Each structure stands twice: as structure tokens, then as C-alpha cells.
Coordinates of C-alpha atoms and ligand atoms in Angstrom, one line a residue:
P281 CA 102.0 126.9 93.5
R282 CA 105.6 128.0 92.9
R283 CA 106.8 129.8 89.8
R284 CA 107.3 127.4 86.9
E285 CA 110.4 127.5 84.7
N286 CA 108.8 126.6 81.4
K287 CA 111.9 126.2 79.4
F288 CA 114.1 123.2 79.5
T289 CA 117.7 123.7 80.6
Q290 CA 120.5 123.2 78.2
E291 CA 121.4 120.0 80.1
T292 CA 117.9 118.7 79.6
R293 CA 117.9 119.6 75.9
D294 CA 121.3 117.9 75.4
M295 CA 120.1 114.8 77.2
L296 CA 116.8 114.7 75.3
S297 CA 118.5 114.9 72.0
S298 CA 120.6 111.9 72.8
M299 CA 117.8 109.7 74.1
P300 CA 115.6 107.3 72.0
K301 CA 112.3 108.9 71.5
K302 CA 108.9 107.9 70.2
K303 CA 105.9 109.8 69.1
V304 CA 102.7 109.5 71.0
R305 CA 99.5 111.3 70.3
W306 CA 97.5 111.0 73.5
M307 CA 99.5 113.4 75.6
L308 CA 100.1 117.1 75.8
S309 CA 103.7 116.5 74.9
D310 CA 103.9 114.6 71.7
H311 CA 107.0 112.5 72.4
L312 CA 108.2 110.0 75.0
Y313 CA 111.9 109.7 75.8
Q314 CA 113.7 106.6 77.0
Y315 CA 115.9 107.0 80.1
Q316 CA 117.3 104.1 82.0
N317 CA 114.9 101.8 80.1
F318 CA 111.8 103.7 81.0
W319 CA 109.7 106.1 79.0
Y320 CA 109.0 109.6 80.1
R321 CA 107.8 112.9 78.9
A322 CA 110.4 115.6 78.4
E323 CA 109.3 117.5 81.6
E324 CA 109.7 114.3 83.6
I325 CA 113.2 113.8 82.1
Q326 CA 114.1 117.2 83.4
G327 CA 112.6 116.3 86.7
I328 CA 114.4 113.1 87.1
L329 CA 117.8 114.5 86.1
R330 CA 117.4 117.3 88.7
M331 CA 116.1 115.0 91.3
Q332 CA 119.0 112.7 90.8
R333 CA 121.4 115.5 91.3
N334 CA 119.7 117.5 94.1
F335 CA 117.4 115.3 96.1
K336 CA 118.8 113.5 99.2
A337 CA 116.2 111.7 101.1
L338 CA 116.1 112.2 104.9
D339 CA 116.1 109.2 107.2
S340 CA 112.5 110.1 108.2
D341 CA 111.1 110.5 104.7
L342 CA 108.2 108.3 103.7
I343 CA 108.0 108.0 99.9
I344 CA 104.9 106.7 98.1
S345 CA 106.0 105.2 94.9
T346 CA 103.6 103.9 92.3
Y347 CA 103.0 103.2 88.7
P348 CA 100.3 105.6 87.5
K349 CA 96.7 104.5 88.0
C350 CA 97.5 101.7 90.5
G351 CA 95.9 103.4 93.5
T352 CA 98.2 106.4 94.2
T353 CA 95.4 108.7 95.3
W354 CA 94.0 106.1 97.7
L355 CA 97.4 105.3 99.2
K356 CA 98.3 109.0 99.6
A357 CA 95.0 109.6 101.4
L358 CA 95.4 106.6 103.7
S359 CA 99.1 107.4 104.5
F360 CA 98.4 111.0 105.1
A361 CA 95.5 110.1 107.4
I362 CA 97.5 107.6 109.3
I363 CA 100.6 109.7 110.0
N364 CA 98.7 112.8 110.9
R365 CA 95.9 111.2 112.9
H366 CA 96.9 112.8 116.2
H367 CA 96.7 116.2 114.7
F368 CA 93.6 116.0 112.5
N369 CA 90.5 114.2 113.6
T370 CA 89.8 111.3 111.2
A371 CA 86.2 110.8 111.9
T372 CA 84.4 112.1 108.8
S373 CA 81.4 113.3 110.8
K374 CA 83.4 115.3 113.3
E375 CA 85.4 118.3 112.2
H376 CA 87.8 119.7 109.7
H377 CA 90.4 117.3 108.2
P378 CA 92.7 118.5 105.3
L379 CA 91.4 115.6 103.2
L380 CA 87.9 117.0 103.4
T381 CA 88.9 120.1 101.4
N382 CA 92.0 119.1 99.5
N383 CA 92.5 116.6 96.8
P384 CA 95.0 114.0 98.3
H385 CA 97.6 114.8 95.6
L386 CA 97.8 118.4 96.8
L387 CA 98.6 117.3 100.4
L388 CA 102.0 115.7 99.5
P389 CA 104.7 116.9 97.2
S390 CA 105.4 114.9 94.1
L391 CA 109.1 114.6 93.4
D392 CA 108.4 114.2 89.7
Y393 CA 106.3 117.3 89.4
H394 CA 108.3 119.6 91.7
Y395 CA 111.7 118.8 90.2
S396 CA 110.4 119.2 86.7
N397 CA 109.5 122.8 87.6
D398 CA 112.4 123.7 89.9
Q399 CA 116.0 122.9 90.6
N400 CA 115.5 122.9 94.3
P401 CA 111.8 122.8 95.0
D402 CA 110.3 123.5 98.3
L403 CA 109.2 120.0 99.5
K404 CA 107.4 121.4 102.5
C405 CA 104.5 119.2 103.5
F406 CA 101.2 119.4 105.1
S407 CA 102.3 116.5 107.2
V408 CA 103.2 117.3 110.7
N409 CA 106.0 115.0 111.4
N410 CA 107.7 113.0 108.6
R411 CA 107.9 114.3 105.1
L412 CA 105.4 112.3 103.1
L413 CA 106.5 112.5 99.4
S414 CA 105.5 110.7 96.2
T415 CA 106.9 109.6 92.9
H416 CA 106.1 107.6 89.8
F417 CA 109.7 107.3 88.9
H418 CA 111.2 103.8 88.5
L419 CA 113.3 102.5 91.4
E420 CA 116.7 102.7 89.7
G421 CA 116.1 106.4 89.0
L422 CA 115.6 107.0 92.7
L423 CA 118.4 104.8 94.1
E424 CA 121.1 107.4 94.2
C425 CA 118.9 109.8 96.2
I426 CA 117.9 107.2 98.8
K427 CA 121.0 105.0 99.2
D428 CA 122.4 106.8 102.2
S429 CA 119.1 107.3 103.9
K430 CA 116.9 105.2 106.1
C431 CA 113.8 106.5 104.3
K432 CA 111.0 104.1 103.6
L433 CA 109.2 103.4 100.3
I434 CA 105.6 102.3 100.0
Y435 CA 104.7 100.8 96.7
I436 CA 101.3 99.8 95.4
C437 CA 100.7 97.9 92.2
R438 CA 97.6 96.6 90.5
D439 CA 96.4 94.1 87.9
P440 CA 97.8 95.6 84.6
K441 CA 94.6 94.9 82.8
D442 CA 92.7 97.3 85.2
T443 CA 95.7 99.6 85.2
V444 CA 95.6 100.0 81.4
I445 CA 91.9 100.7 81.4
S446 CA 92.2 103.3 84.1
Y447 CA 95.2 104.9 82.4
W448 CA 93.4 105.1 79.0
H449 CA 90.4 106.8 80.6
F450 CA 92.7 109.2 82.5
M451 CA 94.6 110.1 79.3
A452 CA 91.4 110.7 77.5
K453 CA 90.4 113.2 80.2
L454 CA 93.9 114.7 80.4
G455 CA 94.9 114.8 76.8
P456 CA 94.5 117.9 74.6
K457 CA 90.9 118.5 73.7
N458 CA 91.7 119.2 70.1
L459 CA 93.4 115.9 69.5
E460 CA 91.6 112.8 68.7
T461 CA 91.7 110.3 71.6
S462 CA 93.7 107.3 70.9
S463 CA 91.7 104.2 70.5
L464 CA 91.8 101.7 73.4
E465 CA 93.4 99.1 71.0
E466 CA 96.2 101.5 70.2
F467 CA 96.8 102.5 73.8
F468 CA 96.7 98.8 74.9
E469 CA 99.2 97.9 72.3
K470 CA 101.6 100.7 73.4
F471 CA 101.1 99.7 77.1
C472 CA 102.1 96.1 76.2
E473 CA 105.1 97.4 74.4
G474 CA 106.0 99.5 77.5
V475 CA 105.8 102.7 75.5
V476 CA 103.5 104.8 77.7
G477 CA 104.5 107.2 80.5
N478 CA 106.6 105.5 83.1
G479 CA 106.4 102.2 81.2
P480 CA 107.2 99.4 80.9
F481 CA 104.7 98.6 83.7
W482 CA 106.2 95.2 84.5
D483 CA 109.8 96.5 84.9
H484 CA 108.5 99.3 87.1
V485 CA 106.8 96.7 89.4
L486 CA 109.7 94.3 89.4
G487 CA 112.2 96.9 90.5
Y488 CA 110.2 97.7 93.7
W489 CA 109.2 94.0 94.2
K490 CA 112.8 92.8 94.2
M491 CA 113.8 95.5 96.6
S492 CA 110.8 94.6 98.9
L493 CA 112.0 91.0 99.0
Q494 CA 115.6 92.0 99.8
F495 CA 114.8 94.8 102.2
P496 CA 111.3 94.3 103.7
Q497 CA 111.9 97.0 106.3
K498 CA 112.7 99.5 103.5
V499 CA 109.9 98.8 100.9
L500 CA 106.3 97.8 101.7
F501 CA 104.8 96.2 98.6
L502 CA 101.0 96.5 98.4
R503 CA 98.4 95.4 95.9
Y504 CA 95.3 97.4 95.1
E505 CA 93.2 94.2 95.0
E506 CA 94.4 93.1 98.4
L507 CA 93.7 96.5 99.9
K508 CA 90.2 96.3 98.5
R509 CA 89.7 92.8 99.8
E510 CA 91.1 93.2 103.3
P511 CA 91.3 96.9 104.0
N512 CA 91.6 96.6 107.8
H513 CA 94.4 94.1 107.7
H514 CA 96.4 96.1 105.2
L515 CA 95.8 99.5 106.9
I516 CA 97.2 98.1 110.2
K517 CA 100.2 96.7 108.3
L518 CA 100.7 100.1 106.5
A519 CA 100.5 102.0 109.8
Q520 CA 103.1 99.7 111.4
F521 CA 105.4 100.1 108.4
L522 CA 105.1 103.9 108.4
G523 CA 106.1 103.9 112.1
Y524 CA 102.6 104.9 113.3
P525 CA 101.1 101.7 114.6
F526 CA 97.6 101.7 115.9
S527 CA 97.3 101.1 119.7
A528 CA 95.0 98.4 121.0
E529 CA 92.9 101.2 122.3
E530 CA 92.7 102.9 118.9
E531 CA 91.7 99.6 117.3
N532 CA 89.0 99.1 119.9
E533 CA 87.7 102.7 119.3
G534 CA 87.3 102.1 115.6
V535 CA 90.1 104.4 114.4
V536 CA 91.1 102.0 111.6
E537 CA 87.5 102.0 110.3
E538 CA 87.3 105.8 110.6
I539 CA 90.4 106.2 108.4
L540 CA 89.1 103.7 105.8
K541 CA 85.8 105.5 105.7
L542 CA 87.4 108.9 105.4
C543 CA 89.6 107.7 102.5
S544 CA 87.0 105.4 100.8
F545 CA 86.3 105.9 97.1
D546 CA 82.7 106.9 97.9
H547 CA 83.5 109.4 100.5
L548 CA 86.4 111.1 98.7
S549 CA 84.9 111.1 95.3
N550 CA 81.7 112.8 96.6
L551 CA 83.5 115.7 98.4
E552 CA 82.9 119.0 96.8
V553 CA 86.7 119.5 96.2
N554 CA 86.9 116.2 94.3
R555 CA 83.7 116.7 92.4
N556 CA 84.2 120.2 91.1
G557 CA 87.7 121.2 92.1
K558 CA 90.6 121.7 89.6
M559 CA 94.3 121.4 90.0
A560 CA 97.2 122.8 88.0
V561 CA 99.4 120.1 86.5
R562 CA 102.2 121.3 84.3
K563 CA 100.6 123.2 81.3
A564 CA 97.2 122.0 82.0
E565 CA 94.5 122.4 84.6
I566 CA 92.9 119.1 85.4
E567 CA 89.7 118.3 87.2
C568 CA 90.2 116.5 90.6
S569 CA 87.3 114.2 89.6
A570 CA 89.7 112.6 87.0
F571 CA 91.4 110.7 89.8
F572 CA 88.1 109.0 90.7
R573 CA 86.5 106.9 88.1
R574 CA 85.0 103.5 89.4
G575 CA 87.5 102.3 91.9
E576 CA 86.7 98.6 91.3
V577 CA 88.6 95.4 90.7
G578 CA 88.1 93.7 87.4
D579 CA 86.6 96.6 85.4
H580 CA 88.7 95.6 82.4
V581 CA 86.2 92.9 81.4
N582 CA 83.9 95.7 80.3
Y583 CA 86.5 97.0 77.8
I584 CA 88.9 94.4 76.5
T585 CA 88.4 91.2 74.6
P586 CA 89.3 87.8 75.9
A587 CA 92.1 87.7 73.4
M588 CA 93.5 91.0 74.9
V589 CA 93.2 89.5 78.4
E590 CA 95.1 86.4 77.3
R591 CA 97.8 88.5 75.7
M592 CA 98.4 90.6 78.8
D593 CA 98.2 87.7 81.2
K594 CA 100.9 86.0 79.1
I595 CA 103.2 89.0 79.3
T596 CA 102.6 89.2 83.1
Q597 CA 103.3 85.5 83.6
E598 CA 106.5 85.6 81.5
K599 CA 107.8 88.8 83.1
F600 CA 107.1 87.7 86.6
L601 CA 107.8 83.9 86.3
D602 CA 111.2 84.0 87.9
Y603 CA 110.3 86.4 90.7
G604 CA 107.4 84.7 92.4
L605 CA 105.1 87.6 91.8
Q606 CA 101.5 87.1 90.7
L607 CA 99.1 89.9 89.8
Ligands
LIG1181 P1 89.7 103.3 88.0 O1 90.1 104.1 86.9 O2 89.8 101.8 87.7 O3 88.4 103.6 88.6 P2 95.8 106.6 90.7 O4 95.3 107.2 92.0 O5 97.1 105.9 90.9 O6 95.8 107.6 89.7 O7 94.8 105.5 90.3 C1 93.5 105.8 90.0 C2 92.6 104.6 90.2 O8 92.3 104.5 91.6 C3 91.2 104.8 89.5 O9 90.8 103.5 89.2 C4 90.4 105.5 90.6 O10 89.0 105.4 90.5 C5 90.9 104.6 91.8 N1 90.7 105.3 93.1 C6 90.9 106.6 93.4 N2 90.6 106.8 94.7 C7 90.3 105.6 95.3 C8 89.9 105.3 96.6 N3 89.8 106.1 97.5 N4 89.7 103.9 96.8 C9 89.8 103.0 95.8 N5 90.1 103.4 94.5 C10 90.4 104.7 94.3

């Protein structure tokens, strides 16, 4: 890991003091700041400002963009395995693959994290050919950096009811141990209001959805639920989009299935690195296992009431009504 600049720059401090802010109690930082209509932690504001000034995407860049807890870890693993499959053997039983000993997040640089720590971070990748990068930033925040580039974006979204449950569990693990965990009701309410990290969820999704309709060669829009339901079909689509299509021979040899098995929830979550490993994230060290909980569709029914389901479905319908998007 590179040296971290813990202090905020004067520019960041000036910007922060001019932004709307809200107190939250489930995070290490205790405020969220609103920038371009989205809510971020102070470190992320510093990251986004620096990224907007300094990051210019290369034509060959592949950027995994997600709202948190929508399947980032899975999509990172799958994309990494696809684009590097001629260098690393994907069969889980055969030999060393970086995914067997590294948490997927550590195999590709996160723009948000790296720019919050550094003006000009080293975005060197494990990936052999294209740079495979990731971000949780909203699309508008990224536009200036990608507008002159032929880079591609891969977005994944998920039913917000499962997303909020996943997010709440994650925050409970990530949050400061000495602080009381926010109740699910409180977190759910803030999520519906959009005042959680990278929120509002619906605006985040819509930004990428609209661009995927307008520029389907530029943005691939995936859904967690569809990837679960028809993994082979979507993996083939993903590989084509990334520019690494499977040959007929590879399909016959079972390479698609090998990659799906390598990156499956059961396989990744049971690896030693993901069971007991830790990774440094900002001021905290988090357990790699925090990124693997249940990995199922519809888990919200175990946590939220029918009234909460109705409330969220109503928001989703209203927000997406004019855009032909259903989650
Ligand atoms: P749950 O909390 O519902 O289990 P992100 O990677 O964006 O942080 O999202 C985390 C969610 O994806 C968690 O959902 C996690 O369990 C699930 N997940 C992680 N790895 C996965 C995999 N390989 N396949 C399917 N789901 C996975």
C-alpha cells in the first residue's frame, strides 16, 4: 500500500465547508457531504475532486462501476478472470491463480480509494493487458474523466431491498466498534432518503442506465439477479463486451463454467484469504470476509416488514417509471 496523506488539502476543506452536510452515526466519519446531488464521506469528496482533476481514462480502460453492495466483488472477480484467462489458469483445481490468494478488491485499483489518498496514485494493475479499474462514484462525477476516451464501463445493480440489507450488515461490520450500530429501521429510512454513502441509490442507477441505453457499446448494464439466474449467458455477454470473447473451442472446453466456479460465492468465500484475511481500508482494517455474507436473491424478506417492502417498491417504481427500468 502507498503512503497515505491523512490530512485533507486546503481545497478539500474549502469545498467541504461549502457543501450541505448531514450527521450519520454508522460510519467511521460522522458526516456525509452532498456533492453533485450525491452523498459522500469527506475522504471520498477529496478523492472525487482529485480524480476529476487528474484522472484521464485510457481508451483501453475497463471500469467497473457499482453502487456499493450490488455485486462489486463478484463482478471484479469475474472480469479479472475473463481478461486474464490466457495468463492465469482459471480451473480451480489446477494451479495458482491470483484470485485464489487475493481478495478480488485487491486485484484492481479503486479510483475512489486511491485518489482519496493520493493526488496522482499509481493505478498499476495486476491485469496483464487492459487496466481494470473500479469506482462507486456516480456517473456525472466521472464524465469529465472519460469523455475523450473509448474506455468501457461495466455497471451492476441489484434490487434495492437486498442492497439495503447487505449495506446495513456491512456497515455494522465496518463501523466503529465503540459506536452503537444503527437500527435497521434508521438505516432503511436514510437509504430511502438517499442519505447514505453514494446515495441516492436510484439516481446512481439511473445515471448509468440512461447512458447504457444511449451508448450500449460504452456501458454494459448488468443486474445481480440476472447474473445469478443465468450466469453462463451473462458471462459470455460480459466477455464479449470486455473485448475478450470466448471462442467456440473455449466454450466447448468448459472455460465459461470454470470461471463461474472460480468466482462463485461458495468458492471465493471459503478460500483462506477471504475467510481470515484482512485488508486496509482508509483508517480501518477490515476483514475480507465482510464482502461475503449470503450472496442470495431476496434475503430482505428475512429482515424487513411488508410495509417497508411496499414503501421501497413504490419509490423504485416512481423513480424508474419514465425510464423503462425495473428492478
Ligand atoms: P449479501 O450481503 O446479500 O450476501 P459488494 O461486492 O458490491 O460489496 O456486494 C456484496 C454482496 O455481494 C453481498 O451480498 C455478498 O454476499 C455478495 N457476494 C460477494 N461475492 C459474491 C459472489 N462471488 N457471488 C455472488 N454474490 C456475492
